[in-house]
PDB file of C-alpha atoms in Angstrom:
ATOM      1  CA  MET A   1      11.055   7.800 -24.541  1.00 87.00           C
ATOM      2  CA  LYS A   2      11.686  10.216 -27.362  1.00 91.00           C
ATOM      3  CA  VAL A   3       9.159  12.713 -28.625  1.00 93.00           C
ATOM      4  CA  ILE A   4       9.520  14.726 -31.844  1.00 94.00           C
ATOM      5  CA  ALA A   5       7.885  18.206 -31.831  1.00 94.00           C
ATOM      6  CA  PHE A   6       8.090  21.357 -33.871  1.00 93.00           C
ATOM      7  CA  ASN A   7       7.771  25.074 -33.024  1.00 93.00           C
ATOM      8  CA  ARG A   8       4.270  26.377 -33.533  1.00 90.00           C
ATOM      9  CA  ASN A   9       4.122  29.991 -34.755  1.00 84.00           C
ATOM     10  CA  LEU A  10       0.402  30.459 -35.313  1.00 77.00           C
ATOM     11  CA  GLN A  11      -1.898  30.576 -32.243  1.00 79.00           C
ATOM     12  CA  GLY A  12      -5.628  30.812 -31.621  1.00 82.00           C
ATOM     13  CA  SER A  13      -8.593  28.422 -32.020  1.00 85.00           C
ATOM     14  CA  GLY A  14      -8.682  28.737 -35.812  1.00 87.00           C
ATOM     15  CA  ALA A  15      -4.989  27.852 -36.206  1.00 87.00           C
ATOM     16  CA  SER A  16      -5.299  24.957 -33.772  1.00 89.00           C
ATOM     17  CA  ARG A  17      -8.320  23.641 -35.679  1.00 89.00           C
ATOM     18  CA  ARG A  18      -6.395  23.747 -38.964  1.00 91.00           C
ATOM     19  CA  LEU A  19      -3.489  21.881 -37.252  1.00 91.00           C
ATOM     20  CA  ARG A  20      -5.825  19.148 -36.169  1.00 92.00           C
ATOM     21  CA  ILE A  21      -7.306  18.810 -39.646  1.00 92.00           C
ATOM     22  CA  ALA A  22      -3.738  18.405 -40.969  1.00 93.00           C
ATOM     23  CA  GLY A  23      -3.134  15.582 -38.394  1.00 93.00           C
ATOM     24  CA  GLN A  24      -1.135  17.681 -35.962  1.00 94.00           C
ATOM     25  CA  THR A  25      -1.738  18.308 -32.238  1.00 95.00           C
ATOM     26  CA  PRO A  26      -1.044  21.736 -30.710  1.00 95.00           C
ATOM     27  CA  GLY A  27       0.789  21.721 -27.434  1.00 95.00           C
ATOM     28  CA  ILE A  28       2.954  23.774 -25.049  1.00 95.00           C
ATOM     29  CA  ILE A  29       6.141  23.362 -23.015  1.00 96.00           C
ATOM     30  CA  TYR A  30       6.495  25.426 -19.881  1.00 94.00           C
ATOM     31  CA  GLY A  31       8.494  25.575 -16.635  1.00 89.00           C
ATOM     32  CA  GLY A  32      12.005  26.460 -15.622  1.00 82.00           C
ATOM     33  CA  ALA A  33      13.665  29.746 -16.409  1.00 82.00           C
ATOM     34  CA  GLN A  34      12.651  29.769 -20.060  1.00 87.00           C
ATOM     35  CA  ALA A  35       9.425  31.202 -21.442  1.00 92.00           C
ATOM     36  CA  PRO A  36       6.697  28.813 -22.546  1.00 94.00           C
ATOM     37  CA  VAL A  37       7.042  27.514 -26.092  1.00 94.00           C
ATOM     38  CA  MET A  38       4.155  26.665 -28.380  1.00 95.00           C
ATOM     39  CA  ILE A  39       4.650  23.341 -30.177  1.00 95.00           C
ATOM     40  CA  GLN A  40       2.931  20.960 -32.482  1.00 95.00           C
ATOM     41  CA  LEU A  41       3.230  17.175 -32.611  1.00 95.00           C
ATOM     42  CA  ASP A  42       2.187  14.356 -34.910  1.00 95.00           C
ATOM     43  CA  GLY A  43      -1.358  13.598 -33.783  1.00 94.00           C
ATOM     44  CA  ASN A  44      -1.397   9.922 -34.609  1.00 94.00           C
ATOM     45  CA  ALA A  45       1.957   9.262 -33.002  1.00 95.00           C
ATOM     46  CA  LEU A  46       0.883  11.145 -29.862  1.00 95.00           C
ATOM     47  CA  TYR A  47      -2.436   9.256 -29.700  1.00 95.00           C
ATOM     48  CA  HIS A  48      -0.641   5.905 -29.655  1.00 95.00           C
ATOM     49  CA  ALA A  49       2.033   7.101 -27.311  1.00 95.00           C
ATOM     50  CA  LEU A  50      -0.633   8.076 -24.758  1.00 95.00           C
ATOM     51  CA  LYS A  51      -1.720   4.364 -24.613  1.00 94.00           C
ATOM     52  CA  LYS A  52       1.674   3.556 -23.095  1.00 93.00           C
ATOM     53  CA  GLU A  53       1.952   3.815 -19.347  1.00 90.00           C
ATOM     54  CA  ALA A  54       5.589   4.850 -19.516  1.00 89.00           C
ATOM     55  CA  PHE A  55       4.619   7.895 -21.546  1.00 93.00           C
ATOM     56  CA  HIS A  56       2.619   9.196 -18.568  1.00 91.00           C
ATOM     57  CA  GLY A  57       5.071   8.307 -15.747  1.00 86.00           C
ATOM     58  CA  SER A  58       8.579   8.760 -17.316  1.00 89.00           C
ATOM     59  CA  VAL A  59      10.843  11.641 -18.152  1.00 91.00           C
ATOM     60  CA  LEU A  60      10.521  12.103 -21.907  1.00 94.00           C
ATOM     61  CA  GLU A  61      13.220  13.327 -24.299  1.00 94.00           C
ATOM     62  CA  MET A  62      11.551  15.964 -26.451  1.00 95.00           C
ATOM     63  CA  GLU A  63      13.407  17.025 -29.588  1.00 95.00           C
ATOM     64  CA  ILE A  64      12.591  20.378 -31.195  1.00 93.00           C
ATOM     65  CA  ASP A  65      14.554  21.506 -34.241  1.00 87.00           C
ATOM     66  CA  GLY A  66      17.463  19.203 -33.308  1.00 88.00           C
ATOM     67  CA  GLN A  67      17.608  20.305 -29.686  1.00 91.00           C
ATOM     68  CA  THR A  68      16.618  17.777 -27.006  1.00 93.00           C
ATOM     69  CA  GLN A  69      15.306  18.598 -23.513  1.00 92.00           C
ATOM     70  CA  PRO A  70      13.841  16.458 -20.743  1.00 93.00           C
ATOM     71  CA  VAL A  71      10.060  16.999 -20.153  1.00 94.00           C
ATOM     72  CA  LEU A  72       7.111  15.436 -18.375  1.00 93.00           C
ATOM     73  CA  LEU A  73       3.599  15.048 -19.748  1.00 94.00           C
ATOM     74  CA  ARG A  74       1.443  17.190 -17.468  1.00 93.00           C
ATOM     75  CA  ASP A  75      -1.978  17.234 -19.138  1.00 94.00           C
ATOM     76  CA  PHE A  76      -3.792  16.389 -22.383  1.00 95.00           C
ATOM     77  CA  GLN A  77      -7.332  16.761 -23.742  1.00 95.00           C
ATOM     78  CA  MET A  78      -9.065  14.183 -25.884  1.00 94.00           C
ATOM     79  CA  HIS A  79     -11.958  14.652 -28.245  1.00 92.00           C
ATOM     80  CA  ALA A  80     -15.311  13.575 -26.802  1.00 92.00           C
ATOM     81  CA  PHE A  81     -15.750  10.697 -29.256  1.00 91.00           C
ATOM     82  CA  LYS A  82     -13.063  10.810 -31.894  1.00 90.00           C
ATOM     83  CA  GLN A  83      -9.617   9.183 -31.574  1.00 90.00           C
ATOM     84  CA  LEU A  84      -8.123  12.631 -31.488  1.00 93.00           C
ATOM     85  CA  VAL A  85      -5.797  14.399 -29.067  1.00 95.00           C
ATOM     86  CA  LEU A  86      -6.882  18.069 -28.920  1.00 95.00           C
ATOM     87  CA  HIS A  87      -3.954  19.506 -26.903  1.00 95.00           C
ATOM     88  CA  ALA A  88      -0.943  18.400 -24.731  1.00 96.00           C
ATOM     89  CA  ASP A  89       0.979  20.161 -22.032  1.00 96.00           C
ATOM     90  CA  PHE A  90       4.589  19.303 -21.184  1.00 96.00           C
ATOM     91  CA  GLN A  91       6.727  20.582 -18.295  1.00 94.00           C
ATOM     92  CA  ARG A  92      10.503  21.053 -18.478  1.00 93.00           C
ATOM     93  CA  VAL A  93      12.402  18.954 -16.023  1.00 92.00           C
ATOM     94  CA  ASP A  94      15.209  20.342 -13.789  1.00 87.00           C
ATOM     95  CA  ALA A  95      17.567  17.583 -12.800  1.00 82.00           C
ATOM     96  CA  ASN A  96      18.357  19.295  -9.465  1.00 85.00           C
ATOM     97  CA  SER A  97      14.788  20.089  -8.382  1.00 87.00           C
ATOM     98  CA  LYS A  98      12.224  17.633  -6.946  1.00 90.00           C
ATOM     99  CA  LEU A  99       9.014  17.227  -8.847  1.00 90.00           C
ATOM    100  CA  HIS A 100       5.564  15.990  -8.003  1.00 91.00           C
ATOM    101  CA  LYS A 101       3.999  13.301 -10.255  1.00 91.00           C
ATOM    102  CA  LYS A 102       1.185  10.795 -10.062  1.00 92.00           C
ATOM    103  CA  ILE A 103       2.600   7.267 -10.698  1.00 93.00           C
ATOM    104  CA  ALA A 104       0.600   4.175 -11.631  1.00 94.00           C
ATOM    105  CA  LEU A 105       0.305   1.282  -9.063  1.00 96.00           C
ATOM    106  CA  HIS A 106       0.952  -2.294 -10.230  1.00 96.00           C
ATOM    107  CA  PHE A 107      -0.751  -4.921  -8.054  1.00 97.00           C
ATOM    108  CA  VAL A 108       1.018  -8.337  -7.888  1.00 97.00           C
ATOM    109  CA  ASN A 109       0.758 -11.712  -6.135  1.00 97.00           C
ATOM    110  CA  ALA A 110      -2.976 -11.486  -5.374  1.00 96.00           C
ATOM    111  CA  ASP A 111      -3.325 -15.166  -6.466  1.00 95.00           C
ATOM    112  CA  VAL A 112      -0.984 -16.441  -3.738  1.00 96.00           C
ATOM    113  CA  SER A 113      -2.401 -14.321  -0.937  1.00 96.00           C
ATOM    114  CA  PRO A 114      -4.344 -16.041   1.947  1.00 96.00           C
ATOM    115  CA  ALA A 115      -7.377 -13.912   1.053  1.00 95.00           C
ATOM    116  CA  VAL A 116      -7.638 -15.402  -2.417  1.00 95.00           C
ATOM    117  CA  LYS A 117      -6.135 -18.887  -1.875  1.00 94.00           C
ATOM    118  CA  LEU A 118      -7.930 -19.770   1.357  1.00 93.00           C
ATOM    119  CA  HIS A 119     -11.140 -17.685   1.208  1.00 92.00           C
ATOM    120  CA  ALA A 120     -11.736 -16.907  -2.481  1.00 93.00           C
ATOM    121  CA  ALA A 121     -11.891 -13.241  -1.481  1.00 94.00           C
ATOM    122  CA  ILE A 122     -12.100 -10.252  -3.885  1.00 94.00           C
ATOM    123  CA  ILE A 123      -9.212  -7.801  -3.617  1.00 96.00           C
ATOM    124  CA  SER A 124     -10.312  -4.183  -4.342  1.00 96.00           C
ATOM    125  CA  HIS A 125      -7.881  -1.667  -5.659  1.00 96.00           C
ATOM    126  CA  VAL A 126      -8.859   1.514  -3.855  1.00 96.00           C
ATOM    127  CA  LEU A 127      -6.021   3.589  -5.446  1.00 96.00           C
ATOM    128  CA  GLN A 128      -4.870   3.242  -8.996  1.00 95.00           C
ATOM    129  CA  GLU A 129      -2.041   5.829  -8.764  1.00 95.00           C
ATOM    130  CA  LEU A 130      -0.013   7.608  -6.136  1.00 96.00           C
ATOM    131  CA  GLU A 131       1.383  11.091  -6.080  1.00 95.00           C
ATOM    132  CA  VAL A 132       5.100  11.193  -5.260  1.00 95.00           C
ATOM    133  CA  SER A 133       7.953  13.613  -4.875  1.00 95.00           C
ATOM    134  CA  CYS A 134      11.438  12.794  -6.192  1.00 94.00           C
ATOM    135  CA  LEU A 135      14.210  13.921  -8.459  1.00 93.00           C
ATOM    136  CA  ALA A 136      13.678  13.371 -12.182  1.00 89.00           C
ATOM    137  CA  THR A 137      16.453  10.691 -12.180  1.00 88.00           C
ATOM    138  CA  ASP A 138      14.573   8.710  -9.403  1.00 92.00           C
ATOM    139  CA  LEU A 139      11.148   8.871 -11.019  1.00 92.00           C
ATOM    140  CA  PRO A 140       9.754   5.376 -11.315  1.00 92.00           C
ATOM    141  CA  GLU A 141       7.663   4.165 -14.237  1.00 90.00           C
ATOM    142  CA  PHE A 142       5.279   2.479 -11.715  1.00 93.00           C
ATOM    143  CA  ILE A 143       5.071   1.432  -8.063  1.00 96.00           C
ATOM    144  CA  THR A 144       4.549  -2.176  -7.166  1.00 96.00           C
ATOM    145  CA  VAL A 145       1.983  -3.172  -4.567  1.00 97.00           C
ATOM    146  CA  ASP A 146       2.790  -6.668  -3.212  1.00 97.00           C
ATOM    147  CA  LEU A 147      -0.430  -8.463  -2.164  1.00 97.00           C
ATOM    148  CA  THR A 148       1.295 -11.670  -0.991  1.00 96.00           C
ATOM    149  CA  ASN A 149       0.278 -11.367   2.677  1.00 95.00           C
ATOM    150  CA  ILE A 150      -3.120  -9.717   2.489  1.00 96.00           C
ATOM    151  CA  ASP A 151      -5.908 -11.694   4.222  1.00 95.00           C
ATOM    152  CA  VAL A 152      -9.700 -11.239   4.506  1.00 95.00           C
ATOM    153  CA  GLY A 153     -10.611  -8.100   6.425  1.00 91.00           C
ATOM    154  CA  HIS A 154      -7.152  -6.638   6.069  1.00 94.00           C
ATOM    155  CA  SER A 155      -6.080  -3.574   4.126  1.00 96.00           C
ATOM    156  CA  ILE A 156      -2.798  -2.244   2.606  1.00 97.00           C
ATOM    157  CA  HIS A 157      -2.115   1.402   3.195  1.00 97.00           C
ATOM    158  CA  VAL A 158       0.331   3.806   1.584  1.00 97.00           C
ATOM    159  CA  ALA A 159       2.678   3.515   4.639  1.00 96.00           C
ATOM    160  CA  ASP A 160       2.942  -0.299   3.890  1.00 96.00           C
ATOM    161  CA  LEU A 161       4.316   0.310   0.386  1.00 96.00           C
ATOM    162  CA  VAL A 162       8.005  -0.200  -0.395  1.00 95.00           C
ATOM    163  CA  LEU A 163       8.900   2.843  -2.439  1.00 96.00           C
ATOM    164  CA  PRO A 164      11.926   3.098  -4.737  1.00 94.00           C
ATOM    165  CA  LYS A 165      14.985   4.876  -3.374  1.00 94.00           C
ATOM    166  CA  GLY A 166      14.548   8.680  -3.406  1.00 95.00           C
ATOM    167  CA  VAL A 167      10.767   8.462  -3.772  1.00 96.00           C
ATOM    168  CA  VAL A 168       8.427   9.954  -1.120  1.00 96.00           C
ATOM    169  CA  ALA A 169       4.653   9.593  -1.164  1.00 96.00           C
ATOM    170  CA  ILE A 170       2.587  12.771  -0.979  1.00 96.00           C
ATOM    171  CA  THR A 171      -0.344  12.010   1.271  1.00 94.00           C
ATOM    172  CA  HIS A 172      -0.898  15.347   3.155  1.00 89.00           C
ATOM    173  CA  GLY A 173      -0.472  13.749   6.541  1.00 87.00           C
ATOM    174  CA  LYS A 174      -2.899  10.840   5.880  1.00 92.00           C
ATOM    175  CA  ASN A 175      -2.348   7.100   5.327  1.00 95.00           C
ATOM    176  CA  PRO A 176      -4.775   6.330   2.517  1.00 96.00           C
ATOM    177  CA  THR A 177      -5.957   2.789   1.815  1.00 97.00           C
ATOM    178  CA  VAL A 178      -4.416   1.224  -1.248  1.00 97.00           C
ATOM    179  CA  ALA A 179      -6.175  -2.178  -1.353  1.00 97.00           C
ATOM    180  CA  THR A 180      -8.666  -4.248   0.704  1.00 97.00           C
ATOM    181  CA  ALA A 181      -9.693  -7.895   0.749  1.00 96.00           C
ATOM    182  CA  ALA A 182     -13.270  -9.156   1.433  1.00 94.00           C
ATOM    183  CA  VAL A 183     -15.342 -12.207   0.699  1.00 92.00           C
ATOM    184  CA  PRO A 184     -18.412 -11.369  -1.470  1.00 85.00           C
ATOM    185  CA  ALA A 185     -21.690 -11.466   0.501  1.00 75.00           C
ATOM    186  CA  GLY A 186     -23.206 -14.006  -1.913  1.00 62.00           C
ATOM    187  CA  HIS A 187     -20.206 -16.335  -1.444  1.00 59.00           C
ATOM    188  CA  VAL A 188     -20.524 -16.168   2.321  1.00 50.00           C
ATOM    189  CA  ALA A 189     -24.265 -16.978   2.132  1.00 44.00           C
ATOM    190  CA  ALA A 190     -23.590 -19.956  -0.151  1.00 44.00           C
ATOM    191  CA  ASP A 191     -20.911 -21.287   2.152  1.00 49.00           C
ATOM    192  CA  ALA A 192     -23.260 -21.024   5.119  1.00 44.00           C
ATOM    193  CA  ALA A 193     -26.014 -22.923   3.260  1.00 46.00           C
ATOM    194  CA  ALA A 194     -23.602 -25.586   2.194  1.00 44.00           C
ATOM    195  CA  THR A 195     -22.385 -26.036   5.728  1.00 44.00           C
ATOM    196  CA  ALA A 196     -25.978 -26.376   6.958  1.00 46.00           C
ATOM    197  CA  GLU A 197     -26.777 -29.050   4.396  1.00 53.00           C
ATOM    198  CA  VAL A 198     -23.805 -31.297   5.340  1.00 50.00           C
ATOM    199  CA  ALA A 199     -24.172 -30.862   9.095  1.00 51.00           C
ATOM    200  CA  PRO A 200     -25.263 -34.129  10.802  1.00 57.00           C
ATOM    201  CA  ALA A 201     -28.887 -34.102  12.054  1.00 54.00           C
ATOM    202  CA  ALA A 202     -29.341 -34.041  15.775  1.00 54.00           C
ATOM    203  CA  PRO A 203     -30.534 -37.416  17.147  1.00 57.00           C
ATOM    204  CA  ALA A 204     -34.303 -37.664  17.930  1.00 54.00           C
ATOM    205  CA  ALA A 205     -35.195 -37.634  21.592  1.00 53.00           C
ATOM    206  CA  LYS A 206     -36.390 -41.037  22.895  1.00 56.00           C
ATOM    207  CA  GLY A 207     -39.703 -41.233  24.707  1.00 53.00           C
ATOM    208  CA  LYS A 208     -39.932 -42.773  28.160  1.00 51.00           C
ATOM    209  CA  LYS A 209     -41.493 -46.241  28.509  1.00 52.00           C
ATOM    210  CA  LYS A 210     -44.452 -46.490  30.795  1.00 47.00           C
TER     211      LYS A 210
END
Protein backbone atom coordinates (compact mmCIF):
# COMPACT_ATOMS: atom_id res chain seq x y z
CA MET A 1 0.00 0.00 0.00
CA LYS A 2 1.17 3.49 -0.81
CA VAL A 3 1.09 6.39 1.64
CA ILE A 4 1.66 10.02 0.68
CA ALA A 5 3.31 12.22 3.31
CA PHE A 6 5.04 15.60 3.47
CA ASN A 7 7.88 16.96 5.56
CA ARG A 8 6.71 18.81 8.65
CA ASN A 9 8.84 21.78 9.62
CA LEU A 10 6.88 23.20 12.55
CA GLN A 11 6.78 21.24 15.82
CA GLY A 12 5.07 21.60 19.17
CA SER A 13 1.51 21.18 20.41
CA GLY A 14 0.34 24.46 18.89
CA ALA A 15 1.65 23.57 15.43
CA SER A 16 0.14 20.08 15.66
CA ARG A 17 -3.23 21.52 16.68
CA ARG A 18 -3.22 23.86 13.67
CA LEU A 19 -2.35 20.94 11.40
CA ARG A 20 -5.33 18.93 12.66
CA ILE A 21 -7.66 21.91 12.19
CA ALA A 22 -6.42 22.05 8.59
CA GLY A 23 -7.25 18.34 8.11
CA GLN A 24 -3.68 17.08 8.46
CA THR A 25 -2.26 14.51 10.90
CA PRO A 26 1.24 14.96 12.37
CA GLY A 27 3.51 11.94 12.38
CA ILE A 28 7.08 10.72 12.56
CA ILE A 29 9.31 8.23 10.74
CA TYR A 30 12.18 6.69 12.69
CA GLY A 31 14.57 3.74 12.62
CA GLY A 32 17.56 2.70 10.59
CA ALA A 33 20.69 4.79 10.19
CA GLN A 34 18.82 7.99 9.38
CA ALA A 35 17.57 10.55 11.86
CA PRO A 36 13.85 10.69 12.69
CA VAL A 37 11.81 12.78 10.26
CA MET A 38 8.69 14.74 11.19
CA ILE A 39 5.90 14.31 8.65
CA GLN A 40 2.29 15.24 8.04
CA LEU A 41 -0.39 13.20 6.28
CA ASP A 42 -3.89 13.79 4.99
CA GLY A 43 -6.04 13.14 8.06
CA ASN A 44 -9.11 11.82 6.26
CA ALA A 45 -7.10 9.46 4.04
CA LEU A 46 -5.19 8.16 7.07
CA TYR A 47 -8.40 7.65 9.07
CA HIS A 48 -9.89 5.44 6.34
CA ALA A 49 -6.61 3.62 5.72
CA LEU A 50 -6.52 2.62 9.39
CA LYS A 51 -9.77 0.70 8.88
CA LYS A 52 -7.99 -1.69 6.53
CA GLU A 53 -6.27 -4.67 8.11
CA ALA A 54 -3.51 -4.62 5.50
CA PHE A 55 -2.49 -1.12 6.58
CA HIS A 56 -1.60 -2.49 10.04
CA GLY A 57 0.18 -5.69 8.98
CA SER A 58 1.90 -4.89 5.69
CA VAL A 59 5.03 -3.07 4.59
CA LEU A 60 3.86 0.32 3.33
CA GLU A 61 5.44 2.37 0.56
CA MET A 62 5.67 5.90 1.93
CA GLU A 63 6.33 8.69 -0.55
CA ILE A 64 7.79 11.98 0.70
CA ASP A 65 8.66 14.67 -1.81
CA GLY A 66 8.91 12.12 -4.62
CA GLN A 67 11.14 9.72 -2.67
CA THR A 68 9.69 6.35 -1.64
CA GLN A 69 10.77 4.21 1.28
CA PRO A 70 9.34 1.06 2.93
CA VAL A 71 7.85 1.60 6.40
CA LEU A 72 5.67 -0.11 8.98
CA LEU A 73 2.90 1.50 10.99
CA ARG A 74 4.06 1.24 14.60
CA ASP A 75 1.56 3.30 16.58
CA PHE A 76 -1.25 5.81 16.25
CA GLN A 77 -3.45 7.84 18.57
CA MET A 78 -7.14 8.50 18.02
CA HIS A 79 -9.28 11.29 19.46
CA ALA A 80 -11.44 10.13 22.38
CA PHE A 81 -14.74 10.67 20.54
CA LYS A 82 -14.07 12.34 17.17
CA GLN A 83 -13.20 10.51 13.96
CA LEU A 84 -9.76 12.06 14.12
CA VAL A 85 -6.24 10.61 14.06
CA LEU A 86 -4.08 12.65 16.41
CA HIS A 87 -0.66 11.22 15.55
CA ALA A 88 0.96 8.33 13.68
CA ASP A 89 4.37 6.67 14.07
CA PHE A 90 6.10 4.78 11.25
CA GLN A 91 9.31 2.75 11.32
CA ARG A 92 11.71 2.40 8.42
CA VAL A 93 12.13 -1.15 7.16
CA ASP A 94 15.52 -2.74 6.49
CA ALA A 95 15.17 -5.52 3.94
CA ASN A 96 18.09 -7.44 5.50
CA SER A 97 17.02 -7.24 9.15
CA LYS A 98 14.30 -9.23 10.89
CA LEU A 99 11.47 -7.25 12.39
CA HIS A 100 8.89 -7.94 15.09
CA LYS A 101 5.25 -7.25 14.30
CA LYS A 102 1.83 -8.28 15.62
CA ILE A 103 -0.20 -9.96 12.88
CA ALA A 104 -3.97 -10.47 12.85
CA LEU A 105 -5.36 -14.02 13.09
CA HIS A 106 -8.07 -15.19 10.68
CA PHE A 107 -10.19 -18.08 11.96
CA VAL A 108 -11.64 -20.39 9.28
CA ASN A 109 -13.68 -23.62 8.98
CA ALA A 110 -15.36 -23.41 12.38
CA ASP A 111 -18.69 -24.41 10.78
CA VAL A 112 -17.33 -27.79 9.60
CA SER A 113 -15.55 -28.69 12.85
CA PRO A 114 -16.87 -31.56 15.03
CA ALA A 115 -17.32 -29.07 17.87
CA VAL A 116 -19.87 -27.03 15.93
CA LYS A 117 -21.43 -29.65 13.63
CA LEU A 118 -21.90 -32.40 16.20
CA HIS A 119 -22.19 -30.54 19.49
CA ALA A 120 -23.29 -26.98 18.62
CA ALA A 121 -20.30 -25.75 20.61
CA ILE A 122 -19.05 -22.19 20.85
CA ILE A 123 -15.49 -21.58 19.67
CA SER A 124 -13.74 -18.84 21.62
CA HIS A 125 -10.94 -16.85 20.00
CA VAL A 126 -8.49 -16.42 22.88
CA LEU A 127 -5.94 -14.56 20.73
CA GLN A 128 -6.80 -12.04 18.03
CA GLU A 129 -3.23 -11.39 16.89
CA LEU A 130 0.20 -12.98 17.16
CA GLU A 131 3.61 -11.36 17.44
CA VAL A 132 6.03 -12.73 14.86
CA SER A 133 9.61 -12.28 13.70
CA CYS A 134 10.53 -12.31 10.00
CA LEU A 135 12.12 -10.38 7.18
CA ALA A 136 10.03 -7.60 5.67
CA THR A 137 9.66 -9.60 2.45
CA ASP A 138 8.12 -12.51 4.41
CA LEU A 139 5.70 -10.43 6.49
CA PRO A 140 2.19 -11.90 6.11
CA GLU A 141 -0.92 -9.72 6.00
CA PHE A 142 -2.61 -12.21 8.36
CA ILE A 143 -2.17 -15.74 9.76
CA THR A 144 -4.84 -18.38 9.17
CA VAL A 145 -6.10 -20.50 12.06
CA ASP A 146 -7.76 -23.65 10.68
CA LEU A 147 -10.51 -24.88 13.03
CA THR A 148 -11.52 -27.90 10.92
CA ASN A 149 -10.52 -30.53 13.49
CA ILE A 150 -11.29 -28.83 16.78
CA ASP A 151 -13.72 -30.73 19.04
CA VAL A 152 -15.41 -30.00 22.35
CA GLY A 153 -12.93 -29.71 25.20
CA HIS A 154 -10.00 -29.26 22.84
CA SER A 155 -7.82 -26.21 22.24
CA ILE A 156 -5.56 -24.91 19.50
CA HIS A 157 -2.21 -23.52 20.63
CA VAL A 158 0.39 -21.40 18.88
CA ALA A 159 2.54 -24.50 18.28
CA ASP A 160 -0.35 -25.99 16.26
CA LEU A 161 -0.43 -23.12 13.76
CA VAL A 162 0.99 -23.47 10.27
CA LEU A 163 3.03 -20.30 9.85
CA PRO A 164 4.13 -18.90 6.48
CA LYS A 165 7.68 -19.60 5.35
CA GLY A 166 10.25 -17.48 7.16
CA VAL A 167 7.82 -16.48 9.93
CA VAL A 168 8.51 -17.39 13.58
CA ALA A 169 6.08 -16.83 16.45
CA ILE A 170 7.36 -14.83 19.43
CA THR A 171 5.97 -16.55 22.54
CA HIS A 172 8.80 -16.14 25.08
CA GLY A 173 9.06 -19.88 25.66
CA LYS A 174 5.33 -20.42 26.19
CA ASN A 175 2.67 -22.07 24.04
CA PRO A 176 -0.36 -19.78 24.39
CA THR A 177 -3.88 -20.94 23.63
CA VAL A 178 -5.30 -19.54 20.41
CA ALA A 179 -8.84 -20.98 20.43
CA THR A 180 -11.02 -23.29 22.53
CA ALA A 181 -14.31 -25.12 21.97
CA ALA A 182 -16.97 -25.64 24.64
CA VAL A 183 -20.71 -26.32 24.78
CA PRO A 184 -22.61 -23.51 26.56
CA ALA A 185 -23.81 -24.49 30.03
CA GLY A 186 -27.43 -23.64 29.18
CA HIS A 187 -27.31 -25.85 26.11
CA VAL A 188 -25.99 -28.78 28.16
CA ALA A 189 -28.79 -28.35 30.71
CA ALA A 190 -31.43 -28.19 27.97
CA ASP A 191 -30.09 -31.36 26.34
CA ALA A 192 -30.14 -33.17 29.68
CA ALA A 193 -33.75 -32.12 30.31
CA ALA A 194 -34.81 -33.20 26.82
CA THR A 195 -33.16 -36.58 27.30
CA ALA A 196 -34.97 -37.08 30.59
CA GLU A 197 -38.35 -36.31 29.00
CA VAL A 198 -38.00 -38.84 26.20
CA ALA A 199 -36.50 -41.60 28.36
CA PRO A 200 -38.94 -44.56 28.74
CA ALA A 201 -40.53 -44.84 32.17
CA ALA A 202 -39.43 -47.78 34.31
CA PRO A 203 -42.12 -50.51 34.54
CA ALA A 204 -44.11 -50.51 37.81
CA ALA A 205 -43.31 -53.32 40.21
CA LYS A 206 -46.03 -55.98 40.40
CA GLY A 207 -47.40 -56.92 43.78
CA LYS A 208 -47.43 -60.55 44.92
CA LYS A 209 -50.76 -62.41 45.02
CA LYS A 210 -51.81 -63.85 48.33
